[in-house]
Short mmCIF file of N, CA and C and ligand atoms in Angstrom, two decimals:
data_model
loop_
_atom_site.label_atom_id
_atom_site.label_comp_id
_atom_site.label_asym_id
_atom_site.label_seq_id
_atom_site.Cartn_x
_atom_site.Cartn_y
_atom_site.Cartn_z
N MET E 1 0.87 -1.22 0.09
CA MET E 1 -0.01 -0.02 -0.03
C MET E 1 0.82 1.22 0.06
N ALA E 2 0.43 2.21 -0.65
CA ALA E 2 1.19 3.54 -0.66
C ALA E 2 0.12 4.68 -0.47
N LYS E 3 0.58 5.65 0.21
CA LYS E 3 -0.13 6.85 0.33
C LYS E 3 0.02 7.74 -0.83
N ARG E 4 -1.07 8.40 -1.27
CA ARG E 4 -0.97 9.16 -2.52
C ARG E 4 -1.36 10.58 -2.25
N PRO E 5 -0.93 11.52 -2.94
CA PRO E 5 -1.36 12.93 -2.74
C PRO E 5 -2.87 13.09 -3.16
N ILE E 6 -3.62 13.85 -2.39
CA ILE E 6 -5.00 14.14 -2.63
C ILE E 6 -5.17 15.46 -3.43
N ILE E 7 -5.98 15.37 -4.53
CA ILE E 7 -6.14 16.52 -5.39
C ILE E 7 -7.19 17.38 -4.73
N LYS E 8 -6.88 18.71 -4.76
CA LYS E 8 -7.66 19.73 -4.19
C LYS E 8 -8.33 20.76 -5.04
N LEU E 9 -9.38 21.29 -4.53
CA LEU E 9 -10.07 22.40 -5.27
C LEU E 9 -8.93 23.51 -5.56
N PRO E 10 -8.86 24.24 -6.69
CA PRO E 10 -9.83 24.27 -7.79
C PRO E 10 -9.35 23.35 -8.98
N ASP E 11 -8.61 22.34 -8.69
CA ASP E 11 -8.16 21.45 -9.72
C ASP E 11 -9.35 20.86 -10.63
N PRO E 12 -9.28 21.19 -11.99
CA PRO E 12 -10.34 20.73 -12.72
C PRO E 12 -10.50 19.22 -12.88
N VAL E 13 -9.34 18.46 -12.52
CA VAL E 13 -9.53 16.95 -12.54
C VAL E 13 -10.69 16.50 -11.84
N LEU E 14 -11.11 17.24 -10.64
CA LEU E 14 -12.18 16.94 -9.79
C LEU E 14 -13.64 16.93 -10.53
N LYS E 15 -13.55 17.53 -11.68
CA LYS E 15 -14.83 17.60 -12.48
C LYS E 15 -14.93 16.46 -13.57
N THR E 16 -13.90 15.59 -13.52
CA THR E 16 -13.90 14.56 -14.50
C THR E 16 -15.03 13.50 -14.13
N VAL E 17 -15.65 12.97 -15.24
CA VAL E 17 -16.56 11.83 -14.97
C VAL E 17 -15.63 10.53 -15.10
N SER E 18 -15.57 9.74 -14.05
CA SER E 18 -14.74 8.55 -14.07
C SER E 18 -15.29 7.37 -14.88
N GLU E 19 -14.42 6.55 -15.28
CA GLU E 19 -14.75 5.46 -16.19
C GLU E 19 -15.10 4.13 -15.37
N PRO E 20 -16.11 3.34 -15.85
CA PRO E 20 -16.41 2.14 -15.18
C PRO E 20 -15.10 1.09 -15.28
N VAL E 21 -15.00 0.33 -14.18
CA VAL E 21 -13.92 -0.63 -14.13
C VAL E 21 -14.43 -1.87 -15.01
N GLU E 22 -13.54 -2.38 -15.91
CA GLU E 22 -13.97 -3.42 -16.79
C GLU E 22 -13.63 -4.81 -16.05
N THR E 23 -12.44 -4.95 -15.46
CA THR E 23 -12.07 -6.15 -14.86
C THR E 23 -11.52 -5.89 -13.38
N VAL E 24 -11.98 -6.64 -12.46
CA VAL E 24 -11.51 -6.49 -11.08
C VAL E 24 -10.36 -7.31 -10.96
N ASP E 25 -9.08 -6.78 -11.11
CA ASP E 25 -7.85 -7.55 -10.86
C ASP E 25 -6.95 -7.10 -9.77
N ASP E 26 -5.75 -7.55 -9.76
CA ASP E 26 -4.85 -7.17 -8.69
C ASP E 26 -4.42 -5.65 -8.77
N ASP E 27 -4.47 -5.15 -10.04
CA ASP E 27 -4.15 -3.70 -10.04
C ASP E 27 -5.23 -2.90 -9.49
N ILE E 28 -6.49 -3.28 -9.66
CA ILE E 28 -7.60 -2.62 -9.09
C ILE E 28 -7.57 -2.68 -7.62
N ARG E 29 -7.24 -3.87 -7.09
CA ARG E 29 -7.24 -4.17 -5.55
C ARG E 29 -6.11 -3.34 -4.96
N ALA E 30 -4.85 -3.22 -5.66
CA ALA E 30 -3.80 -2.37 -5.26
C ALA E 30 -4.17 -0.88 -5.22
N LEU E 31 -4.95 -0.55 -6.15
CA LEU E 31 -5.38 0.88 -6.10
C LEU E 31 -6.34 1.11 -4.97
N LEU E 32 -7.26 0.17 -4.70
CA LEU E 32 -8.16 0.31 -3.58
C LEU E 32 -7.34 0.40 -2.33
N ASP E 33 -6.32 -0.41 -2.18
CA ASP E 33 -5.46 -0.40 -0.94
C ASP E 33 -4.81 1.00 -0.80
N ASP E 34 -4.34 1.53 -1.96
CA ASP E 34 -3.72 2.82 -1.82
C ASP E 34 -4.74 3.91 -1.41
N MET E 35 -5.90 3.83 -1.88
CA MET E 35 -7.03 4.82 -1.56
C MET E 35 -7.29 4.69 -0.07
N LEU E 36 -7.42 3.42 0.41
CA LEU E 36 -7.66 3.24 1.82
C LEU E 36 -6.69 3.77 2.72
N GLU E 37 -5.32 3.54 2.29
CA GLU E 37 -4.19 4.19 3.17
C GLU E 37 -4.20 5.71 3.15
N THR E 38 -4.61 6.24 1.90
CA THR E 38 -4.49 7.75 1.74
C THR E 38 -5.68 8.22 2.55
N MET E 39 -6.88 7.56 2.57
CA MET E 39 -8.02 8.00 3.34
C MET E 39 -7.77 7.99 4.87
N TYR E 40 -7.30 6.83 5.28
CA TYR E 40 -6.92 6.72 6.73
C TYR E 40 -5.92 7.84 7.20
N ASP E 41 -4.98 8.02 6.34
CA ASP E 41 -3.85 8.91 6.68
C ASP E 41 -4.42 10.42 6.87
N ALA E 42 -5.42 10.71 5.99
CA ALA E 42 -5.80 12.12 5.79
C ALA E 42 -6.16 12.88 7.12
N PRO E 43 -7.00 12.42 8.01
CA PRO E 43 -7.85 11.24 7.92
C PRO E 43 -9.27 11.69 7.37
N GLY E 44 -9.88 10.69 6.75
CA GLY E 44 -11.29 10.90 6.19
C GLY E 44 -12.11 9.66 6.33
N ILE E 45 -13.33 9.75 6.03
CA ILE E 45 -14.19 8.57 6.10
C ILE E 45 -14.70 8.07 4.69
N GLY E 46 -14.25 8.80 3.65
CA GLY E 46 -14.61 8.35 2.29
C GLY E 46 -13.66 8.94 1.30
N LEU E 47 -13.33 8.19 0.29
CA LEU E 47 -12.54 8.72 -0.93
C LEU E 47 -12.96 8.06 -2.16
N ALA E 48 -12.87 8.92 -3.18
CA ALA E 48 -13.21 8.38 -4.56
C ALA E 48 -11.85 8.42 -5.31
N ALA E 49 -11.63 7.53 -6.30
CA ALA E 49 -10.32 7.40 -6.94
C ALA E 49 -9.93 8.68 -7.68
N ILE E 50 -10.80 9.42 -8.14
CA ILE E 50 -10.53 10.60 -8.87
C ILE E 50 -9.83 11.60 -7.98
N GLN E 51 -9.98 11.47 -6.60
CA GLN E 51 -9.41 12.39 -5.67
C GLN E 51 -7.83 12.12 -5.57
N ILE E 52 -7.46 10.91 -6.14
CA ILE E 52 -5.98 10.79 -6.16
C ILE E 52 -5.59 10.64 -7.69
N GLY E 53 -6.37 11.24 -8.53
CA GLY E 53 -6.07 11.43 -9.93
C GLY E 53 -6.38 10.17 -10.89
N GLU E 54 -7.10 9.16 -10.33
CA GLU E 54 -7.40 7.91 -11.06
C GLU E 54 -8.87 7.96 -11.52
N ARG E 55 -9.02 8.07 -12.91
CA ARG E 55 -10.40 8.23 -13.36
C ARG E 55 -11.16 6.85 -13.40
N LYS E 56 -11.21 6.22 -12.37
CA LYS E 56 -11.96 4.86 -12.25
C LYS E 56 -13.11 4.94 -11.26
N ARG E 57 -14.21 4.14 -11.46
CA ARG E 57 -15.32 4.27 -10.57
C ARG E 57 -15.02 3.44 -9.40
N LEU E 58 -14.23 3.90 -8.42
CA LEU E 58 -13.79 3.16 -7.28
C LEU E 58 -14.05 4.18 -6.02
N VAL E 59 -14.55 3.52 -4.89
CA VAL E 59 -14.85 4.31 -3.74
C VAL E 59 -14.40 3.45 -2.54
N THR E 60 -13.72 4.22 -1.56
CA THR E 60 -13.51 3.50 -0.19
C THR E 60 -14.19 4.27 0.82
N ILE E 61 -14.78 3.59 1.85
CA ILE E 61 -15.45 4.23 3.00
C ILE E 61 -15.14 3.44 4.11
N ASP E 62 -14.89 4.13 5.29
CA ASP E 62 -14.81 3.61 6.53
C ASP E 62 -15.29 4.56 7.62
N LEU E 63 -16.38 4.26 8.25
CA LEU E 63 -17.01 5.21 9.18
C LEU E 63 -16.41 5.08 10.66
N SER E 64 -15.51 4.17 10.83
CA SER E 64 -15.01 3.76 12.24
C SER E 64 -14.10 4.87 12.80
N ARG E 65 -13.69 5.78 11.97
CA ARG E 65 -12.76 6.88 12.41
C ARG E 65 -11.60 6.30 13.21
N ASP E 66 -11.37 6.73 14.51
CA ASP E 66 -10.18 6.29 15.34
C ASP E 66 -10.44 4.87 15.97
N GLU E 67 -11.57 4.39 15.84
CA GLU E 67 -11.95 3.13 16.51
C GLU E 67 -11.27 1.99 15.81
N THR E 68 -10.99 0.95 16.61
CA THR E 68 -10.57 -0.41 16.03
C THR E 68 -11.61 -1.38 16.54
N PRO E 69 -11.87 -2.51 15.85
CA PRO E 69 -11.28 -2.85 14.51
C PRO E 69 -11.88 -1.85 13.43
N LYS E 70 -11.21 -1.74 12.30
CA LYS E 70 -11.56 -0.90 11.20
C LYS E 70 -12.69 -1.74 10.39
N HIS E 71 -13.49 -0.94 9.66
CA HIS E 71 -14.57 -1.43 8.88
C HIS E 71 -14.43 -0.88 7.50
N PRO E 72 -13.51 -1.28 6.60
CA PRO E 72 -13.32 -0.68 5.34
C PRO E 72 -14.40 -1.26 4.44
N HIS E 73 -15.02 -0.48 3.75
CA HIS E 73 -16.02 -0.83 2.58
C HIS E 73 -15.33 -0.42 1.28
N PHE E 74 -15.41 -1.38 0.33
CA PHE E 74 -14.84 -1.03 -1.05
C PHE E 74 -16.06 -1.11 -2.11
N PHE E 75 -16.14 -0.16 -2.90
CA PHE E 75 -17.22 -0.07 -3.87
C PHE E 75 -16.63 0.11 -5.26
N ILE E 76 -16.80 -0.91 -6.14
CA ILE E 76 -16.37 -0.80 -7.54
C ILE E 76 -17.67 -0.60 -8.40
N ASN E 77 -17.61 0.34 -9.29
CA ASN E 77 -18.74 0.76 -10.20
C ASN E 77 -20.03 0.98 -9.37
N PRO E 78 -19.93 1.68 -8.13
CA PRO E 78 -21.21 1.75 -7.43
C PRO E 78 -22.29 2.61 -8.18
N GLU E 79 -23.50 2.18 -7.95
CA GLU E 79 -24.62 2.80 -8.68
C GLU E 79 -25.82 2.81 -7.70
N ILE E 80 -26.39 3.99 -7.53
CA ILE E 80 -27.66 4.01 -6.71
C ILE E 80 -28.88 3.56 -7.40
N VAL E 81 -29.53 2.55 -6.91
CA VAL E 81 -30.64 1.96 -7.60
C VAL E 81 -31.95 2.32 -6.92
N TRP E 82 -31.86 2.90 -5.72
CA TRP E 82 -33.15 3.33 -4.99
C TRP E 82 -32.66 4.43 -4.03
N THR E 83 -33.56 5.46 -3.86
CA THR E 83 -33.41 6.40 -2.79
C THR E 83 -34.79 6.66 -2.11
N SER E 84 -34.74 6.93 -0.83
CA SER E 84 -35.93 7.15 -0.03
C SER E 84 -36.56 8.58 -0.32
N ASP E 85 -37.77 8.74 -0.17
CA ASP E 85 -38.31 10.05 -0.27
C ASP E 85 -37.99 10.93 0.82
N GLU E 86 -37.72 10.32 2.05
CA GLU E 86 -37.42 11.07 3.17
C GLU E 86 -36.01 11.57 2.97
N MET E 87 -35.71 12.79 3.41
CA MET E 87 -34.44 13.45 3.23
C MET E 87 -33.73 13.55 4.60
N ALA E 88 -32.43 13.73 4.60
CA ALA E 88 -31.59 14.04 5.83
C ALA E 88 -30.59 15.02 5.49
N THR E 89 -30.30 15.81 6.55
CA THR E 89 -29.25 16.86 6.41
C THR E 89 -28.01 16.54 7.13
N TYR E 90 -26.88 16.58 6.60
CA TYR E 90 -25.66 16.36 7.37
C TYR E 90 -24.70 17.52 6.99
N GLU E 91 -23.85 17.92 7.96
CA GLU E 91 -22.73 18.85 7.68
C GLU E 91 -21.69 18.05 6.98
N GLU E 92 -21.46 18.32 5.72
CA GLU E 92 -20.56 17.55 4.95
C GLU E 92 -19.19 18.33 4.74
N GLY E 93 -18.07 17.51 4.65
CA GLY E 93 -16.73 18.06 4.37
C GLY E 93 -16.19 17.15 3.24
N CYS E 94 -14.99 17.48 2.76
CA CYS E 94 -14.38 16.69 1.61
C CYS E 94 -12.85 16.83 1.78
N LEU E 95 -12.14 15.84 1.53
CA LEU E 95 -10.71 15.85 1.64
C LEU E 95 -10.08 16.76 0.54
N SER E 96 -10.93 17.01 -0.53
CA SER E 96 -10.39 17.74 -1.64
C SER E 96 -10.82 19.26 -1.43
N ILE E 97 -11.55 19.64 -0.29
CA ILE E 97 -11.90 20.95 -0.01
C ILE E 97 -11.69 21.11 1.51
N PRO E 98 -10.44 21.08 1.93
CA PRO E 98 -10.14 21.00 3.26
C PRO E 98 -10.74 22.22 4.21
N GLU E 99 -11.22 21.91 5.41
CA GLU E 99 -11.67 22.92 6.31
C GLU E 99 -12.99 23.59 5.89
N VAL E 100 -13.70 23.16 4.98
CA VAL E 100 -14.92 23.73 4.64
C VAL E 100 -16.02 22.72 4.95
N PHE E 101 -17.02 23.08 5.67
CA PHE E 101 -18.15 22.26 6.18
C PHE E 101 -19.51 23.01 5.84
N GLU E 102 -20.35 22.30 5.17
CA GLU E 102 -21.67 22.98 4.79
C GLU E 102 -22.74 21.92 4.92
N GLU E 103 -23.87 22.33 5.34
CA GLU E 103 -25.06 21.41 5.38
C GLU E 103 -25.58 21.01 3.94
N VAL E 104 -25.78 19.69 3.77
CA VAL E 104 -26.22 19.21 2.50
C VAL E 104 -27.45 18.35 2.69
N GLU E 105 -28.43 18.59 1.95
CA GLU E 105 -29.72 17.66 2.12
C GLU E 105 -29.64 16.50 1.08
N ARG E 106 -29.77 15.23 1.48
CA ARG E 106 -29.82 14.23 0.47
C ARG E 106 -30.84 13.21 0.88
N PRO E 107 -31.21 12.27 0.11
CA PRO E 107 -32.15 11.17 0.48
C PRO E 107 -31.56 10.51 1.75
N ALA E 108 -32.38 10.22 2.72
CA ALA E 108 -31.90 9.67 4.07
C ALA E 108 -31.45 8.25 3.91
N GLU E 109 -32.05 7.46 2.88
CA GLU E 109 -31.70 6.08 2.72
C GLU E 109 -31.42 5.85 1.26
N CYS E 110 -30.58 4.93 0.93
CA CYS E 110 -30.39 4.52 -0.50
C CYS E 110 -29.99 3.09 -0.59
N ARG E 111 -30.15 2.50 -1.79
CA ARG E 111 -29.68 1.16 -2.09
C ARG E 111 -28.57 1.34 -3.15
N VAL E 112 -27.43 0.65 -2.85
CA VAL E 112 -26.28 0.71 -3.96
C VAL E 112 -26.00 -0.58 -4.43
N ARG E 113 -25.79 -0.62 -5.73
CA ARG E 113 -25.33 -1.92 -6.42
C ARG E 113 -23.95 -1.65 -6.75
N PHE E 114 -23.08 -2.63 -6.55
CA PHE E 114 -21.67 -2.49 -6.90
C PHE E 114 -20.94 -3.84 -6.97
N LEU E 115 -19.74 -3.80 -7.37
CA LEU E 115 -18.85 -4.97 -7.35
C LEU E 115 -17.94 -4.89 -6.19
N ASP E 116 -17.73 -6.08 -5.49
CA ASP E 116 -16.85 -6.12 -4.40
C ASP E 116 -15.40 -6.32 -4.95
N ARG E 117 -14.42 -6.48 -3.96
CA ARG E 117 -12.95 -6.66 -4.31
C ARG E 117 -12.81 -7.86 -5.18
N ASP E 118 -13.64 -8.84 -5.12
CA ASP E 118 -13.60 -10.11 -5.93
C ASP E 118 -14.30 -9.99 -7.23
N GLY E 119 -14.95 -8.89 -7.46
CA GLY E 119 -15.75 -8.75 -8.72
C GLY E 119 -17.12 -9.35 -8.51
N ALA E 120 -17.59 -9.60 -7.38
CA ALA E 120 -18.93 -10.24 -7.12
C ALA E 120 -20.01 -9.07 -7.04
N GLU E 121 -21.05 -9.23 -7.70
CA GLU E 121 -22.08 -8.24 -7.72
C GLU E 121 -22.77 -8.32 -6.32
N CYS E 122 -22.96 -6.94 -5.70
CA CYS E 122 -23.50 -6.86 -4.41
C CYS E 122 -24.59 -5.72 -4.36
N GLU E 123 -25.44 -5.78 -3.31
CA GLU E 123 -26.35 -4.60 -3.03
C GLU E 123 -26.21 -4.34 -1.70
N LEU E 124 -26.22 -3.16 -1.26
CA LEU E 124 -26.17 -2.78 0.16
C LEU E 124 -27.23 -1.65 0.36
N HIS E 125 -27.99 -1.82 1.39
CA HIS E 125 -28.97 -0.81 1.84
C HIS E 125 -28.31 0.04 2.77
N CYS E 126 -28.30 1.41 2.59
CA CYS E 126 -27.45 2.44 3.34
C CYS E 126 -28.43 3.39 4.03
N ASP E 127 -28.14 3.65 5.33
CA ASP E 127 -28.87 4.75 5.93
C ASP E 127 -27.91 5.53 6.80
N GLY E 128 -28.36 6.52 7.47
CA GLY E 128 -27.49 7.38 8.30
C GLY E 128 -26.34 7.95 7.59
N LEU E 129 -25.26 8.08 8.29
CA LEU E 129 -24.03 8.61 7.72
C LEU E 129 -23.52 7.92 6.52
N LEU E 130 -23.73 6.59 6.42
CA LEU E 130 -23.29 5.71 5.28
C LEU E 130 -23.99 6.12 4.07
N ALA E 131 -25.34 6.48 4.09
CA ALA E 131 -26.15 6.86 2.95
C ALA E 131 -25.58 8.22 2.48
N THR E 132 -25.36 9.11 3.38
CA THR E 132 -24.83 10.41 2.93
C THR E 132 -23.43 10.33 2.30
N CYS E 133 -22.61 9.45 2.93
CA CYS E 133 -21.17 9.19 2.55
C CYS E 133 -21.12 8.66 1.08
N ILE E 134 -21.98 7.62 0.89
CA ILE E 134 -21.76 6.90 -0.39
C ILE E 134 -22.33 7.79 -1.48
N GLN E 135 -23.47 8.65 -1.22
CA GLN E 135 -23.98 9.57 -2.18
C GLN E 135 -22.88 10.62 -2.52
N HIS E 136 -22.22 11.09 -1.57
CA HIS E 136 -21.08 12.16 -1.68
C HIS E 136 -20.03 11.58 -2.64
N GLU E 137 -19.62 10.28 -2.35
CA GLU E 137 -18.52 9.66 -3.12
C GLU E 137 -18.99 9.33 -4.51
N ILE E 138 -20.17 8.92 -4.69
CA ILE E 138 -20.70 8.59 -6.10
C ILE E 138 -20.77 9.91 -6.91
N ASP E 139 -21.07 11.01 -6.25
CA ASP E 139 -21.13 12.28 -6.93
C ASP E 139 -19.66 12.61 -7.48
N HIS E 140 -18.68 12.23 -6.71
CA HIS E 140 -17.26 12.51 -7.18
C HIS E 140 -16.95 11.75 -8.42
N LEU E 141 -17.54 10.51 -8.55
CA LEU E 141 -17.35 9.71 -9.84
C LEU E 141 -18.00 10.38 -10.98
N ASN E 142 -18.92 11.29 -10.73
CA ASN E 142 -19.66 11.97 -11.74
C ASN E 142 -19.12 13.47 -11.93
N GLY E 143 -18.00 13.75 -11.24
CA GLY E 143 -17.49 15.09 -11.24
C GLY E 143 -18.20 16.06 -10.46
N VAL E 144 -19.02 15.71 -9.58
CA VAL E 144 -19.83 16.58 -8.70
C VAL E 144 -19.24 16.66 -7.34
N LEU E 145 -19.13 17.85 -6.75
CA LEU E 145 -18.62 18.06 -5.36
C LEU E 145 -19.82 18.44 -4.53
N PHE E 146 -19.65 18.31 -3.17
CA PHE E 146 -20.67 18.58 -2.25
C PHE E 146 -21.06 20.13 -2.34
N ILE E 147 -20.06 20.93 -2.69
CA ILE E 147 -20.41 22.37 -2.66
C ILE E 147 -21.25 22.66 -3.99
N ASP E 148 -21.45 21.73 -4.90
CA ASP E 148 -22.41 21.84 -5.98
C ASP E 148 -23.83 21.66 -5.50
N HIS E 149 -24.02 21.37 -4.18
CA HIS E 149 -25.32 21.15 -3.58
C HIS E 149 -25.68 22.34 -2.69
N ILE E 150 -24.78 23.31 -2.50
CA ILE E 150 -25.02 24.41 -1.64
C ILE E 150 -25.48 25.72 -2.47
N SER E 151 -25.74 26.74 -1.89
CA SER E 151 -26.16 27.96 -2.64
C SER E 151 -24.99 28.47 -3.51
N ARG E 152 -25.27 29.11 -4.68
CA ARG E 152 -24.29 29.53 -5.56
C ARG E 152 -23.41 30.51 -4.85
N LEU E 153 -24.00 31.33 -4.07
CA LEU E 153 -23.22 32.43 -3.38
C LEU E 153 -22.12 31.79 -2.48
N LYS E 154 -22.56 30.80 -1.67
CA LYS E 154 -21.62 30.16 -0.74
C LYS E 154 -20.59 29.41 -1.60
N ARG E 155 -21.07 28.78 -2.66
CA ARG E 155 -19.98 27.95 -3.43
C ARG E 155 -19.03 28.83 -4.13
N GLU E 156 -19.41 29.99 -4.58
CA GLU E 156 -18.56 30.84 -5.26
C GLU E 156 -17.53 31.45 -4.31
N ARG E 157 -18.04 31.62 -3.09
CA ARG E 157 -16.99 32.05 -1.93
C ARG E 157 -15.92 31.08 -1.70
N VAL E 158 -16.32 29.75 -1.63
CA VAL E 158 -15.48 28.74 -1.35
C VAL E 158 -14.40 28.62 -2.57
N VAL E 159 -14.99 28.54 -3.69
CA VAL E 159 -13.97 28.45 -4.95
C VAL E 159 -13.04 29.57 -5.00
N LYS E 160 -13.47 30.75 -4.74
CA LYS E 160 -12.71 32.00 -4.74
C LYS E 160 -11.56 31.89 -3.70
N LYS E 161 -11.90 31.39 -2.51
CA LYS E 161 -10.93 31.20 -1.54
C LYS E 161 -9.83 30.22 -1.95
N PHE E 162 -10.26 29.13 -2.44
CA PHE E 162 -9.19 28.17 -2.95
C PHE E 162 -8.49 28.51 -4.13
N THR E 163 -9.04 29.33 -4.99
CA THR E 163 -8.44 29.76 -6.21
C THR E 163 -7.20 30.80 -5.77
N LYS E 164 -7.59 31.59 -4.77
CA LYS E 164 -6.74 32.64 -4.32
C LYS E 164 -5.57 32.07 -3.58
N ALA E 165 -5.84 30.97 -2.75
CA ALA E 165 -4.83 30.26 -1.98
C ALA E 165 -3.83 29.52 -3.01
N LYS E 166 -4.29 29.04 -4.12
CA LYS E 166 -3.53 28.31 -5.09
C LYS E 166 -2.61 29.33 -5.79
N LYS E 167 -3.08 30.55 -6.10
CA LYS E 167 -2.38 31.60 -6.75
C LYS E 167 -1.18 32.02 -5.82
N LEU E 168 -1.49 32.25 -4.54
CA LEU E 168 -0.41 32.56 -3.51
C LEU E 168 0.70 31.63 -3.49
N GLU E 169 0.18 30.27 -3.54
CA GLU E 169 1.11 29.20 -3.53
C GLU E 169 2.02 29.26 -4.74
N ALA E 170 1.45 29.61 -5.89
CA ALA E 170 2.23 29.55 -7.15
C ALA E 170 3.22 30.68 -7.21
N THR E 171 2.79 31.85 -6.72
CA THR E 171 3.75 33.05 -6.75
C THR E 171 4.78 32.96 -5.53
N GLY E 172 4.41 32.09 -4.63
CA GLY E 172 5.41 31.93 -3.45
C GLY E 172 5.36 33.19 -2.63
NI1 NI K 1 -15.45 14.39 -1.04
#
């Protein structure tokens, strides 16, 4: 496993739509392991492959935070096949948009179809934080960030802040 750098706003790579994985092989499993290590190190509870620059439909999630044992979830080509009418609001953050937290409303429950690490087809019913997290990560696979769900005014303020910080970094 290797830790990889996380791509941050305003990098346009984050707007990429990721490609489905054709074959679940050792290369894909190695990439999932790198994602998990990068996510644990950050630390974060969810990561999409595009956040480390890989345009593949891969997601890692672990809601256990500092607790042991760990509960890693791996999702290959995840797809939401059902959402509840009931909505839930969580204060979301993102490893690609550090130190920004905003309330986002999403369906409270969802059902996700995906391939596991062995390439087997699975379905998982998600509620609570897991439902929010998987929807946030699948958004990443479609080039969508959580700030795309907040008001335009707030979003523009966030993007401006990160664009300015990037410029300062570039000019040293
Ligand atoms: Ni994110």
